[in-house]
């Protein structure tokens, strides 16, 4: 399928949040997170283009070369996702650069939601609500 992109590329373990953040703490990580997530989006697009190209190849030598390049991109994605996990953020979408930080609202866990291109974390949502359930951080009550 031409032009498709990986939601989760094959052979790349999903990121997992490793800590809880206050809104301020999460916003302070954004310069590093922005670099990592920008690289993830770029490398994912490269891997997708290689996968689409690979699907059209018929020559064994070209297939071998393209597979090697694809493996290299997937390995790089795994490194980047691990780096993001080390920061404590969870990658939700490889194409758009959507991530979540574990936070707190009124004594329970929620996600502080950020997407590549946003200046700061401006939204949060309940764990099961997803992107569609985003609420402005002005409604966040970081009390225990």
GROMACS .gro file of N, CA and C in nm, residues 46-105:
model
  180
   46UNK      N    1   1.107   0.756   0.656
   46UNK     CA    2   1.207   0.690   0.571
   46UNK      C    3   1.182   0.540   0.564
   47UNK      N    4   1.152   0.478   0.679
   47UNK     CA    5   1.125   0.334   0.683
   47UNK      C    6   1.000   0.301   0.601
   48UNK      N    7   0.900   0.384   0.611
   48UNK     CA    8   0.777   0.363   0.534
   48UNK      C    9   0.804   0.369   0.384
   49UNK      N   10   0.880   0.469   0.343
   49UNK     CA   11   0.915   0.483   0.201
   49UNK      C   12   0.995   0.362   0.154
   50UNK      N   13   1.089   0.315   0.236
   50UNK     CA   14   1.166   0.196   0.200
   50UNK      C   15   1.077   0.073   0.189
   51UNK      N   16   0.984   0.059   0.283
   51UNK     CA   17   0.891  -0.056   0.280
   51UNK      C   18   0.808  -0.052   0.153
   52UNK      N   19   0.757   0.064   0.118
   52UNK     CA   20   0.678   0.077  -0.004
   52UNK      C   21   0.762   0.045  -0.127
   53UNK      N   22   0.887   0.093  -0.127
   53UNK     CA   23   0.978   0.067  -0.238
   53UNK      C   24   1.011  -0.083  -0.246
   54UNK      N   25   1.034  -0.144  -0.132
   54UNK     CA   26   1.067  -0.286  -0.126
   54UNK      C   27   0.954  -0.371  -0.185
   55UNK      N   28   0.832  -0.332  -0.157
   55UNK     CA   29   0.717  -0.406  -0.209
   55UNK      C   30   0.710  -0.405  -0.361
   56UNK      N   31   0.775  -0.307  -0.424
   56UNK     CA   32   0.770  -0.297  -0.570
   56UNK      C   33   0.890  -0.363  -0.639
   57UNK      N   34   0.988  -0.407  -0.562
   57UNK     CA   35   1.111  -0.463  -0.622
   57UNK      C   36   1.093  -0.608  -0.664
   58UNK      N   37   1.166  -0.644  -0.768
   58UNK     CA   38   1.165  -0.782  -0.819
   58UNK      C   39   1.305  -0.843  -0.823
   59UNK      N   40   1.408  -0.759  -0.830
   59UNK     CA   41   1.546  -0.804  -0.839
   59UNK      C   42   1.598  -0.843  -0.699
   60UNK      N   43   1.653  -0.965  -0.687
   60UNK     CA   44   1.697  -1.014  -0.556
   60UNK      C   45   1.804  -0.927  -0.491
   61UNK      N   46   1.898  -0.876  -0.570
   61UNK     CA   47   2.005  -0.792  -0.516
   61UNK      C   48   1.946  -0.662  -0.461
   62UNK      N   49   1.852  -0.604  -0.533
   62UNK     CA   50   1.788  -0.481  -0.486
   62UNK      C   51   1.704  -0.507  -0.361
   63UNK      N   52   1.637  -0.622  -0.358
   63UNK     CA   53   1.556  -0.659  -0.242
   63UNK      C   54   1.645  -0.674  -0.119
   64UNK      N   55   1.759  -0.739  -0.136
   64UNK     CA   56   1.853  -0.758  -0.025
   64UNK      C   57   1.902  -0.624   0.027
   65UNK      N   58   1.940  -0.534  -0.065
   65UNK     CA   59   1.989  -0.402  -0.026
   65UNK      C   60   1.880  -0.322   0.045
   66UNK      N   61   1.760  -0.323  -0.008
   66UNK     CA   62   1.649  -0.249   0.051
   66UNK      C   63   1.613  -0.305   0.189
   67UNK      N   64   1.616  -0.437   0.202
   67UNK     CA   65   1.588  -0.498   0.333
   67UNK      C   66   1.692  -0.457   0.436
   68UNK      N   67   1.816  -0.449   0.394
   68UNK     CA   68   1.923  -0.407   0.484
   68UNK      C   69   1.902  -0.262   0.530
   69UNK      N   70   1.866  -0.176   0.435
   69UNK     CA   71   1.837  -0.037   0.470
   69UNK      C   72   1.716  -0.027   0.563
   70UNK      N   73   1.612  -0.105   0.535
   70UNK     CA   74   1.493  -0.104   0.620
   70UNK      C   75   1.527  -0.152   0.760
   71UNK      N   76   1.606  -0.259   0.770
   71UNK     CA   77   1.648  -0.309   0.901
   71UNK      C   78   1.724  -0.200   0.979
   72UNK      N   79   1.807  -0.125   0.909
   72UNK     CA   80   1.883  -0.018   0.972
   72UNK      C   81   1.789   0.090   1.026
   73UNK      N   82   1.688   0.127   0.950
   73UNK     CA   83   1.593   0.230   0.994
   73UNK      C   84   1.511   0.179   1.114
   74UNK      N   85   1.469   0.054   1.108
   74UNK     CA   86   1.390  -0.003   1.218
   74UNK      C   87   1.476  -0.010   1.345
   75UNK      N   88   1.604  -0.044   1.332
   75UNK     CA   89   1.694  -0.046   1.447
   75UNK      C   90   1.709   0.095   1.504
   76UNK      N   91   1.719   0.194   1.417
   76UNK     CA   92   1.730   0.333   1.464
   76UNK      C   93   1.603   0.375   1.535
   77UNK      N   94   1.487   0.335   1.483
   77UNK     CA   95   1.360   0.365   1.551
   77UNK      C   96   1.358   0.305   1.691
   78UNK      N   97   1.404   0.182   1.703
   78UNK     CA   98   1.407   0.116   1.834
   78UNK      C   99   1.496   0.194   1.931
   79UNK      N  100   1.610   0.242   1.884
   79UNK     CA  101   1.699   0.323   1.968
   79UNK      C  102   1.630   0.451   2.014
   80UNK      N  103   1.564   0.517   1.920
   80UNK     CA  104   1.497   0.643   1.953
   80UNK      C  105   1.382   0.622   2.050
   81UNK      N  106   1.305   0.516   2.031
   81UNK     CA  107   1.193   0.487   2.122
   81UNK      C  108   1.248   0.455   2.261
   82UNK      N  109   1.358   0.383   2.267
   82UNK     CA  110   1.421   0.354   2.396
   82UNK      C  111   1.469   0.483   2.464
   83UNK      N  112   1.526   0.573   2.385
   83UNK     CA  113   1.571   0.702   2.438
   83UNK      C  114   1.452   0.781   2.495
   84UNK      N  115   1.340   0.779   2.424
   84UNK     CA  116   1.220   0.848   2.470
   84UNK      C  117   1.168   0.783   2.599
   85UNK      N  118   1.171   0.651   2.604
   85UNK     CA  119   1.128   0.581   2.725
   85UNK      C  120   1.216   0.616   2.844
   86UNK      N  121   1.347   0.631   2.817
   86UNK     CA  122   1.440   0.669   2.924
   86UNK      C  123   1.405   0.805   2.983
   87UNK      N  124   1.352   0.895   2.901
   87UNK     CA  125   1.309   1.025   2.949
   87UNK      C  126   1.184   1.008   3.037
   88UNK      N  127   1.102   0.909   3.003
   88UNK     CA  128   0.981   0.882   3.080
   88UNK      C  129   0.853   0.908   3.004
   89UNK      N  130   0.865   0.928   2.873
   89UNK     CA  131   0.746   0.956   2.791
   89UNK      C  132   0.707   0.832   2.712
   90UNK      N  133   0.580   0.826   2.675
   90UNK     CA  134   0.526   0.715   2.598
   90UNK      C  135   0.485   0.762   2.459
   91UNK      N  136   0.542   0.702   2.357
   91UNK     CA  137   0.509   0.736   2.219
   91UNK      C  138   0.375   0.674   2.182
   92UNK      N  139   0.286   0.755   2.127
   92UNK     CA  140   0.154   0.708   2.088
   92UNK      C  141   0.138   0.698   1.936
   93UNK      N  142   0.209   0.782   1.860
   93UNK     CA  143   0.193   0.781   1.715
   93UNK      C  144   0.325   0.818   1.647
   94UNK      N  145   0.378   0.726   1.569
   94UNK     CA  146   0.504   0.746   1.498
   94UNK      C  147   0.494   0.849   1.386
   95UNK      N  148   0.375   0.864   1.331
   95UNK     CA  149   0.358   0.955   1.217
   95UNK      C  150   0.346   1.100   1.258
   96UNK      N  151   0.271   1.124   1.366
   96UNK     CA  152   0.244   1.262   1.406
   96UNK      C  153   0.331   1.309   1.523
   97UNK      N  154   0.401   1.215   1.586
   97UNK     CA  155   0.482   1.253   1.701
   97UNK      C  156   0.401   1.282   1.825
   98UNK      N  157   0.296   1.205   1.847
   98UNK     CA  158   0.210   1.220   1.964
   98UNK      C  159   0.268   1.140   2.079
   99UNK      N  160   0.284   1.205   2.194
   99UNK     CA  161   0.335   1.135   2.312
   99UNK      C  162   0.253   1.172   2.434
  100UNK      N  163   0.266   1.088   2.538
  100UNK     CA  164   0.203   1.113   2.666
  100UNK      C  165   0.307   1.101   2.777
  101UNK      N  166   0.289   1.184   2.879
  101UNK     CA  167   0.363   1.173   3.004
  101UNK      C  168   0.262   1.133   3.110
  102UNK      N  169   0.301   1.044   3.200
  102UNK     CA  170   0.212   1.010   3.311
  102UNK      C  171   0.210   1.127   3.408
  103UNK      N  172   0.091   1.171   3.443
  103UNK     CA  173   0.073   1.281   3.537
  103UNK      C  174  -0.034   1.246   3.638
  104UNK      N  175  -0.077   1.345   3.716
  104UNK     CA  176  -0.180   1.324   3.817
  104UNK      C  177  -0.287   1.432   3.805
  105UNK      N  178  -0.410   1.391   3.830
  105UNK     CA  179  -0.524   1.483   3.835
  105UNK      C  180  -0.615   1.435   3.947
   0.00000   0.00000   0.00000
